[in-house]
């Protein structure tokens, strides 16, 4: 699936964020020299195709007091990860959950689950719940706390046509 | 600033999505029992205070034919700031976190084509002299990224 030059221009124009004005799509359409209705149709179409996951706000966890942010990592039996992964992903405190390749010998973990909390105690409590679900399918685990956001911008498109 | 209860309600509501209609702020404000002007003013304040990191379309690079890849590096402490600047200078680096581990720098590459992931990782390895471990996602179990404010 791909996007055409017009979709690309729309995406590029929204990457710094939507304008905080009463009619943001009209403002955006003006800036792009487009009709507002046509712009909105394209945004909806891109959302339906899954190119735009959603139009939404991303808060800064730290500013909200979610100061503990742990990337929990698990070495899960390959034969059981397909069954167990969705159970971890369904937990309401897990924001992202992925199976990723190991990088042996340096990195043995194949399941990554991001846990956020107001304190490390809270995160550790949530981590224990994951551990209980994985049971003996988990051979080792660790958690990597973030200490600083070094960059956060989202996907940027190159300024090219087509 | 510290977000108050109304700000928190706004943050929660807007993580779920924003309508594509001519006056979307007015529609959301009505749901929250606010005026359009108050909602916009509060968003401006939260943006200035960096409580709001982004507000706009969130893209799926894969649906566009592109790719995401989580990468990790073990950076010597003395070189950390220099390496962070080298890594962050690449527009394909969507976010980058310092983490307490031997692998202490974790960043996500978001590119328009799958081939570009390996290319950018290779450039970062040459620029920094450090290995870039790549952890491409094999399977996604959930993505409902949302934090209760």
mmCIF file of N, CA and C in Angstrom, chain B residues 23-130:
data_model
loop_
_atom_site.group_PDB
_atom_site.id
_atom_site.type_symbol
_atom_site.label_atom_id
_atom_site.label_comp_id
_atom_site.label_asym_id
_atom_site.label_seq_id
_atom_site.Cartn_x
_atom_site.Cartn_y
_atom_site.Cartn_z
ATOM 1 N N UNK B 23 -15.562 21.752 12.691
ATOM 2 C CA UNK B 23 -15.248 22.410 13.970
ATOM 3 C C UNK B 23 -15.008 21.349 15.058
ATOM 4 N N UNK B 24 -13.908 20.628 14.948
ATOM 5 C CA UNK B 24 -13.688 19.479 15.844
ATOM 6 C C UNK B 24 -13.490 19.876 17.310
ATOM 7 N N UNK B 25 -12.860 21.027 17.561
ATOM 8 C CA UNK B 25 -12.653 21.430 18.956
ATOM 9 C C UNK B 25 -14.000 21.716 19.619
ATOM 10 N N UNK B 26 -14.905 22.329 18.867
ATOM 11 C CA UNK B 26 -16.234 22.619 19.418
ATOM 12 C C UNK B 26 -16.939 21.313 19.787
ATOM 13 N N UNK B 27 -16.795 20.291 18.932
ATOM 14 C CA UNK B 27 -17.453 19.006 19.194
ATOM 15 C C UNK B 27 -16.891 18.350 20.452
ATOM 16 N N UNK B 28 -15.560 18.352 20.579
ATOM 17 C CA UNK B 28 -14.939 17.738 21.760
ATOM 18 C C UNK B 28 -15.261 18.559 23.009
ATOM 19 N N UNK B 29 -15.246 19.879 22.871
ATOM 20 C CA UNK B 29 -15.542 20.753 24.014
ATOM 21 C C UNK B 29 -16.949 20.460 24.545
ATOM 22 N N UNK B 30 -17.899 20.285 23.638
ATOM 23 C CA UNK B 30 -19.275 19.968 24.060
ATOM 24 C C UNK B 30 -19.313 18.686 24.876
ATOM 25 N N UNK B 31 -18.599 17.658 24.398
ATOM 26 C CA UNK B 31 -18.562 16.381 25.137
ATOM 27 C C UNK B 31 -18.029 16.570 26.549
ATOM 28 N N UNK B 32 -17.063 17.477 26.689
ATOM 29 C CA UNK B 32 -16.391 17.660 27.980
ATOM 30 C C UNK B 32 -17.048 18.755 28.820
ATOM 31 N N UNK B 33 -18.069 19.382 28.277
ATOM 32 C CA UNK B 33 -18.733 20.461 29.015
ATOM 33 C C UNK B 33 -17.896 21.729 29.091
ATOM 34 N N UNK B 34 -17.097 21.966 28.058
ATOM 35 C CA UNK B 34 -16.248 23.167 28.023
ATOM 36 C C UNK B 34 -16.667 24.029 26.844
ATOM 37 N N UNK B 35 -16.116 25.243 26.796
ATOM 38 C CA UNK B 35 -16.308 26.033 25.584
ATOM 39 C C UNK B 35 -15.149 25.713 24.640
ATOM 40 N N UNK B 36 -15.389 25.950 23.367
ATOM 41 C CA UNK B 36 -14.343 25.733 22.368
ATOM 42 C C UNK B 36 -13.098 26.562 22.699
ATOM 43 N N UNK B 37 -13.321 27.822 23.094
ATOM 44 C CA UNK B 37 -12.191 28.718 23.368
ATOM 45 C C UNK B 37 -11.379 28.215 24.565
ATOM 46 N N UNK B 38 -12.068 27.717 25.581
ATOM 47 C CA UNK B 38 -11.360 27.212 26.766
ATOM 48 C C UNK B 38 -10.540 25.971 26.408
ATOM 49 N N UNK B 39 -11.138 25.079 25.619
ATOM 50 C CA UNK B 39 -10.416 23.865 25.215
ATOM 51 C C UNK B 39 -9.141 24.233 24.453
ATOM 52 N N UNK B 40 -9.273 25.138 23.500
ATOM 53 C CA UNK B 40 -8.108 25.524 22.698
ATOM 54 C C UNK B 40 -7.059 26.213 23.570
ATOM 55 N N UNK B 41 -7.503 27.081 24.469
ATOM 56 C CA UNK B 41 -6.556 27.791 25.349
ATOM 57 C C UNK B 41 -5.811 26.805 26.242
ATOM 58 N N UNK B 42 -6.528 25.804 26.746
ATOM 59 C CA UNK B 42 -5.878 24.812 27.607
ATOM 60 C C UNK B 42 -4.867 23.973 26.832
ATOM 61 N N UNK B 43 -5.222 23.631 25.592
ATOM 62 C CA UNK B 43 -4.275 22.873 24.763
ATOM 63 C C UNK B 43 -3.030 23.709 24.468
ATOM 64 N N UNK B 44 -3.226 24.991 24.194
ATOM 65 C CA UNK B 44 -2.077 25.883 23.962
ATOM 66 C C UNK B 44 -1.160 25.897 25.185
ATOM 67 N N UNK B 45 -1.768 26.027 26.363
ATOM 68 C CA UNK B 45 -0.962 26.068 27.592
ATOM 69 C C UNK B 45 -0.211 24.758 27.782
ATOM 70 N N UNK B 46 -0.893 23.636 27.551
ATOM 71 C CA UNK B 46 -0.240 22.347 27.767
ATOM 72 C C UNK B 46 0.847 22.092 26.729
ATOM 73 N N UNK B 47 0.642 22.644 25.534
ATOM 74 C CA UNK B 47 1.666 22.516 24.499
ATOM 75 C C UNK B 47 2.904 23.315 24.895
ATOM 76 N N UNK B 48 2.686 24.549 25.365
ATOM 77 C CA UNK B 48 3.818 25.389 25.793
ATOM 78 C C UNK B 48 4.557 24.753 26.954
ATOM 79 N N UNK B 49 3.809 24.119 27.862
ATOM 80 C CA UNK B 49 4.424 23.505 29.047
ATOM 81 C C UNK B 49 4.974 22.111 28.734
ATOM 82 N N UNK B 50 4.844 21.694 27.480
ATOM 83 C CA UNK B 50 5.339 20.397 27.011
ATOM 84 C C UNK B 50 4.687 19.209 27.733
ATOM 85 N N UNK B 51 3.457 19.411 28.174
ATOM 86 C CA UNK B 51 2.683 18.299 28.741
ATOM 87 C C UNK B 51 2.135 17.473 27.583
ATOM 88 N N UNK B 52 1.945 18.170 26.488
ATOM 89 C CA UNK B 52 1.438 17.557 25.269
ATOM 90 C C UNK B 52 2.653 17.394 24.353
ATOM 91 N N UNK B 53 2.958 16.160 24.012
ATOM 92 C CA UNK B 53 4.133 15.943 23.166
ATOM 93 C C UNK B 53 3.786 16.133 21.700
ATOM 94 N N UNK B 54 2.660 15.568 21.278
ATOM 95 C CA UNK B 54 2.228 15.705 19.894
ATOM 96 C C UNK B 54 0.722 15.741 19.853
ATOM 97 N N UNK B 55 0.204 16.472 18.884
ATOM 98 C CA UNK B 55 -1.230 16.463 18.668
ATOM 99 C C UNK B 55 -1.457 16.518 17.163
ATOM 100 N N UNK B 56 -1.866 15.412 16.610
ATOM 101 C CA UNK B 56 -2.046 15.352 15.168
ATOM 102 C C UNK B 56 -2.170 13.911 14.726
ATOM 103 N N UNK B 57 -2.044 13.664 13.415
ATOM 104 C CA UNK B 57 -2.169 12.290 12.925
ATOM 105 C C UNK B 57 -0.987 11.423 13.358
ATOM 106 N N UNK B 58 -1.297 10.227 13.835
ATOM 107 C CA UNK B 58 -0.269 9.236 14.130
ATOM 108 C C UNK B 58 -0.246 8.255 12.978
ATOM 109 N N UNK B 59 0.919 8.097 12.397
ATOM 110 C CA UNK B 59 1.018 7.321 11.162
ATOM 111 C C UNK B 59 1.471 5.905 11.434
ATOM 112 N N UNK B 60 1.065 5.005 10.564
ATOM 113 C CA UNK B 60 1.568 3.648 10.586
ATOM 114 C C UNK B 60 2.533 3.522 9.418
ATOM 115 N N UNK B 61 3.815 3.533 9.730
ATOM 116 C CA UNK B 61 4.831 3.511 8.665
ATOM 117 C C UNK B 61 4.684 2.270 7.798
ATOM 118 N N UNK B 62 4.278 1.163 8.415
ATOM 119 C CA UNK B 62 4.174 -0.073 7.640
ATOM 120 C C UNK B 62 3.036 -0.016 6.629
ATOM 121 N N UNK B 63 1.931 0.629 7.027
ATOM 122 C CA UNK B 63 0.802 0.750 6.099
ATOM 123 C C UNK B 63 1.186 1.618 4.909
ATOM 124 N N UNK B 64 2.181 2.474 5.079
ATOM 125 C CA UNK B 64 2.644 3.331 3.989
ATOM 126 C C UNK B 64 3.753 2.660 3.192
ATOM 127 N N UNK B 65 4.035 1.415 3.513
ATOM 128 C CA UNK B 65 5.113 0.710 2.815
ATOM 129 C C UNK B 65 6.449 0.922 3.492
ATOM 130 N N UNK B 66 6.424 1.562 4.644
ATOM 131 C CA UNK B 66 7.654 1.840 5.369
ATOM 132 C C UNK B 66 7.889 0.843 6.485
ATOM 133 N N UNK B 67 8.739 1.204 7.407
ATOM 134 C CA UNK B 67 9.107 0.259 8.452
ATOM 135 C C UNK B 67 9.475 0.971 9.744
ATOM 136 N N UNK B 68 9.300 0.243 10.850
ATOM 137 C CA UNK B 68 9.765 0.690 12.160
ATOM 138 C C UNK B 68 10.786 -0.328 12.654
ATOM 139 N N UNK B 69 11.782 0.135 13.380
ATOM 140 C CA UNK B 69 12.668 -0.840 14.021
ATOM 141 C C UNK B 69 13.213 -0.272 15.321
ATOM 142 N N UNK B 70 13.041 -1.042 16.388
ATOM 143 C CA UNK B 70 13.638 -0.672 17.670
ATOM 144 C C UNK B 70 15.122 -1.027 17.614
ATOM 145 N N UNK B 71 15.959 -0.104 18.039
ATOM 146 C CA UNK B 71 17.405 -0.318 18.007
ATOM 147 C C UNK B 71 17.998 -0.013 19.378
ATOM 148 N N UNK B 72 19.106 -0.662 19.686
ATOM 149 C CA UNK B 72 19.757 -0.410 20.975
ATOM 150 C C UNK B 72 21.265 -0.332 20.801
ATOM 151 N N UNK B 73 21.870 0.494 21.633
ATOM 152 C CA UNK B 73 23.324 0.639 21.621
ATOM 153 C C UNK B 73 23.840 0.652 23.055
ATOM 154 N N UNK B 74 25.065 0.157 23.229
ATOM 155 C CA UNK B 74 25.763 0.264 24.510
ATOM 156 C C UNK B 74 26.751 1.416 24.354
ATOM 157 N N UNK B 75 26.414 2.560 24.940
ATOM 158 C CA UNK B 75 27.213 3.771 24.736
ATOM 159 C C UNK B 75 28.044 4.046 25.992
ATOM 160 N N UNK B 76 29.359 4.216 25.834
ATOM 161 C CA UNK B 76 30.175 4.578 27.007
ATOM 162 C C UNK B 76 29.662 5.891 27.616
ATOM 163 N N UNK B 77 29.551 5.949 28.948
ATOM 164 C CA UNK B 77 28.975 7.126 29.620
ATOM 165 C C UNK B 77 29.618 8.435 29.155
ATOM 166 N N UNK B 78 30.919 8.426 29.001
ATOM 167 C CA UNK B 78 31.628 9.667 28.660
ATOM 168 C C UNK B 78 31.213 10.194 27.284
ATOM 169 N N UNK B 79 30.774 9.297 26.414
ATOM 170 C CA UNK B 79 30.417 9.703 25.050
ATOM 171 C C UNK B 79 28.921 9.881 24.869
ATOM 172 N N UNK B 80 28.165 9.723 25.951
ATOM 173 C CA UNK B 80 26.718 9.600 25.807
ATOM 174 C C UNK B 80 26.069 10.785 25.088
ATOM 175 N N UNK B 81 26.419 12.003 25.501
ATOM 176 C CA UNK B 81 25.768 13.187 24.911
ATOM 177 C C UNK B 81 26.132 13.331 23.437
ATOM 178 N N UNK B 82 27.386 13.069 23.129
ATOM 179 C CA UNK B 82 27.849 13.166 21.743
ATOM 180 C C UNK B 82 27.104 12.163 20.869
ATOM 181 N N UNK B 83 27.006 10.941 21.354
ATOM 182 C CA UNK B 83 26.331 9.896 20.572
ATOM 183 C C UNK B 83 24.838 10.212 20.450
ATOM 184 N N UNK B 84 24.240 10.713 21.534
ATOM 185 C CA UNK B 84 22.812 11.066 21.480
ATOM 186 C C UNK B 84 22.583 12.108 20.382
ATOM 187 N N UNK B 85 23.467 13.083 20.299
ATOM 188 C CA UNK B 85 23.326 14.125 19.272
ATOM 189 C C UNK B 85 23.497 13.539 17.878
ATOM 190 N N UNK B 86 24.457 12.617 17.735
ATOM 191 C CA UNK B 86 24.685 11.985 16.420
ATOM 192 C C UNK B 86 23.465 11.169 15.993
ATOM 193 N N UNK B 87 22.908 10.417 16.939
ATOM 194 C CA UNK B 87 21.742 9.575 16.630
ATOM 195 C C UNK B 87 20.536 10.469 16.325
ATOM 196 N N UNK B 88 20.283 11.446 17.199
ATOM 197 C CA UNK B 88 19.087 12.287 17.056
ATOM 198 C C UNK B 88 19.105 13.135 15.791
ATOM 199 N N UNK B 89 20.296 13.381 15.260
ATOM 200 C CA UNK B 89 20.395 14.215 14.058
ATOM 201 C C UNK B 89 19.734 13.549 12.848
ATOM 202 N N UNK B 90 19.514 12.254 12.921
ATOM 203 C CA UNK B 90 18.872 11.563 11.797
ATOM 204 C C UNK B 90 17.360 11.732 11.876
ATOM 205 N N UNK B 91 16.753 12.273 10.810
ATOM 206 C CA UNK B 91 15.303 12.478 10.861
ATOM 207 C C UNK B 91 14.529 11.165 11.002
ATOM 208 N N UNK B 92 15.152 10.048 10.647
ATOM 209 C CA UNK B 92 14.467 8.745 10.753
ATOM 210 C C UNK B 92 14.371 8.261 12.199
ATOM 211 N N UNK B 93 15.084 8.919 13.113
ATOM 212 C CA UNK B 93 14.991 8.536 14.530
ATOM 213 C C UNK B 93 13.741 9.205 15.102
ATOM 214 N N UNK B 94 12.700 8.389 15.337
ATOM 215 C CA UNK B 94 11.409 8.936 15.765
ATOM 216 C C UNK B 94 11.421 9.246 17.248
ATOM 217 N N UNK B 95 11.981 8.364 18.045
ATOM 218 C CA UNK B 95 12.226 8.698 19.443
ATOM 219 C C UNK B 95 13.393 7.926 19.980
ATOM 220 N N UNK B 96 13.915 8.435 21.072
ATOM 221 C CA UNK B 96 15.155 7.902 21.624
ATOM 222 C C UNK B 96 15.097 8.062 23.132
ATOM 223 N N UNK B 97 15.366 6.977 23.843
ATOM 224 C CA UNK B 97 15.309 6.995 25.301
ATOM 225 C C UNK B 97 16.630 6.508 25.893
ATOM 226 N N UNK B 98 17.045 7.176 26.958
ATOM 227 C CA UNK B 98 18.155 6.670 27.769
ATOM 228 C C UNK B 98 17.547 5.662 28.734
ATOM 229 N N UNK B 99 18.159 4.498 28.852
ATOM 230 C CA UNK B 99 17.653 3.475 29.772
ATOM 231 C C UNK B 99 18.778 2.942 30.643
ATOM 232 N N UNK B 100 18.388 2.576 31.878
ATOM 233 C CA UNK B 100 19.355 2.070 32.848
ATOM 234 C C UNK B 100 19.647 0.602 32.544
ATOM 235 N N UNK B 101 20.691 0.356 31.774
ATOM 236 C CA UNK B 101 21.079 -1.000 31.370
ATOM 237 C C UNK B 101 22.424 -0.866 30.664
ATOM 238 N N UNK B 102 23.116 -1.994 30.467
ATOM 239 C CA UNK B 102 24.335 -1.936 29.666
ATOM 240 C C UNK B 102 23.996 -1.391 28.271
ATOM 241 N N UNK B 103 22.886 -1.870 27.698
ATOM 242 C CA UNK B 103 22.367 -1.263 26.463
ATOM 243 C C UNK B 103 21.580 -0.030 26.926
ATOM 244 N N UNK B 104 22.222 1.129 26.867
ATOM 245 C CA UNK B 104 21.676 2.307 27.557
ATOM 246 C C UNK B 104 21.016 3.332 26.637
ATOM 247 N N UNK B 105 21.019 3.075 25.340
ATOM 248 C CA UNK B 105 20.335 4.002 24.426
ATOM 249 C C UNK B 105 19.426 3.177 23.510
ATOM 250 N N UNK B 106 18.126 3.483 23.572
ATOM 251 C CA UNK B 106 17.131 2.734 22.797
ATOM 252 C C UNK B 106 16.352 3.710 21.931
ATOM 253 N N UNK B 107 16.400 3.485 20.635
ATOM 254 C CA UNK B 107 15.694 4.411 19.744
ATOM 255 C C UNK B 107 14.911 3.641 18.690
ATOM 256 N N UNK B 108 13.938 4.317 18.121
ATOM 257 C CA UNK B 108 13.117 3.714 17.073
ATOM 258 C C UNK B 108 13.414 4.413 15.755
ATOM 259 N N UNK B 109 13.739 3.615 14.765
ATOM 260 C CA UNK B 109 13.869 4.137 13.406
ATOM 261 C C UNK B 109 12.536 3.970 12.700
ATOM 262 N N UNK B 110 12.063 5.016 12.086
ATOM 263 C CA UNK B 110 10.830 4.959 11.302
ATOM 264 C C UNK B 110 11.192 5.458 9.911
ATOM 265 N N UNK B 111 11.072 4.572 8.929
ATOM 266 C CA UNK B 111 11.498 4.940 7.582
ATOM 267 C C UNK B 111 10.406 4.618 6.573
ATOM 268 N N UNK B 112 10.559 5.190 5.404
ATOM 269 C CA UNK B 112 9.523 4.992 4.387
ATOM 270 C C UNK B 112 9.692 3.682 3.638
ATOM 271 N N UNK B 113 10.879 3.107 3.689
ATOM 272 C CA UNK B 113 11.075 1.806 3.054
ATOM 273 C C UNK B 113 11.834 0.896 4.017
ATOM 274 N N UNK B 114 11.617 -0.401 3.891
ATOM 275 C CA UNK B 114 12.295 -1.368 4.749
ATOM 276 C C UNK B 114 13.809 -1.304 4.611
ATOM 277 N N UNK B 115 14.298 -1.090 3.394
ATOM 278 C CA UNK B 115 15.747 -1.068 3.159
ATOM 279 C C UNK B 115 16.443 0.054 3.913
ATOM 280 N N UNK B 116 15.679 1.123 4.125
ATOM 281 C CA UNK B 116 16.276 2.311 4.740
ATOM 282 C C UNK B 116 16.687 2.051 6.201
ATOM 283 N N UNK B 117 16.018 1.096 6.864
ATOM 284 C CA UNK B 117 16.354 0.781 8.257
ATOM 285 C C UNK B 117 17.825 0.362 8.364
ATOM 286 N N UNK B 118 18.201 -0.621 7.554
ATOM 287 C CA UNK B 118 19.573 -1.130 7.607
ATOM 288 C C UNK B 118 20.560 -0.042 7.207
ATOM 289 N N UNK B 119 20.159 0.780 6.226
ATOM 290 C CA UNK B 119 21.056 1.836 5.747
ATOM 291 C C UNK B 119 21.332 2.859 6.847
ATOM 292 N N UNK B 120 20.258 3.308 7.527
ATOM 293 C CA UNK B 120 20.436 4.319 8.572
ATOM 294 C C UNK B 120 21.213 3.727 9.752
ATOM 295 N N UNK B 121 20.872 2.487 10.125
ATOM 296 C CA UNK B 121 21.603 1.842 11.228
ATOM 297 C C UNK B 121 23.092 1.753 10.885
ATOM 298 N N UNK B 122 23.383 1.454 9.625
ATOM 299 C CA UNK B 122 24.775 1.365 9.187
ATOM 300 C C UNK B 122 25.494 2.708 9.280
ATOM 301 N N UNK B 123 24.797 3.758 8.893
ATOM 302 C CA UNK B 123 25.397 5.102 8.972
ATOM 303 C C UNK B 123 25.683 5.451 10.437
ATOM 304 N N UNK B 124 24.724 5.142 11.326
ATOM 305 C CA UNK B 124 24.918 5.450 12.748
ATOM 306 C C UNK B 124 26.112 4.655 13.296
ATOM 307 N N UNK B 125 26.256 3.403 12.870
ATOM 308 C CA UNK B 125 27.412 2.603 13.320
ATOM 309 C C UNK B 125 28.722 3.242 12.861
ATOM 310 N N UNK B 126 28.749 3.717 11.629
ATOM 311 C CA UNK B 126 29.988 4.338 11.130
ATOM 312 C C UNK B 126 30.264 5.659 11.844
ATOM 313 N N UNK B 127 29.220 6.441 12.072
ATOM 314 C CA UNK B 127 29.421 7.756 12.717
ATOM 315 C C UNK B 127 29.879 7.622 14.159
ATOM 316 N N UNK B 128 29.353 6.609 14.851
ATOM 317 C CA UNK B 128 29.613 6.498 16.291
ATOM 318 C C UNK B 128 30.686 5.471 16.622
ATOM 319 N N UNK B 129 30.963 4.572 15.690
ATOM 320 C CA UNK B 129 31.897 3.484 15.979
ATOM 321 C C UNK B 129 31.308 2.453 16.927
ATOM 322 N N UNK B 130 29.993 2.487 17.117
ATOM 323 C CA UNK B 130 29.331 1.553 18.046
ATOM 324 C C UNK B 130 28.367 0.664 17.285
#
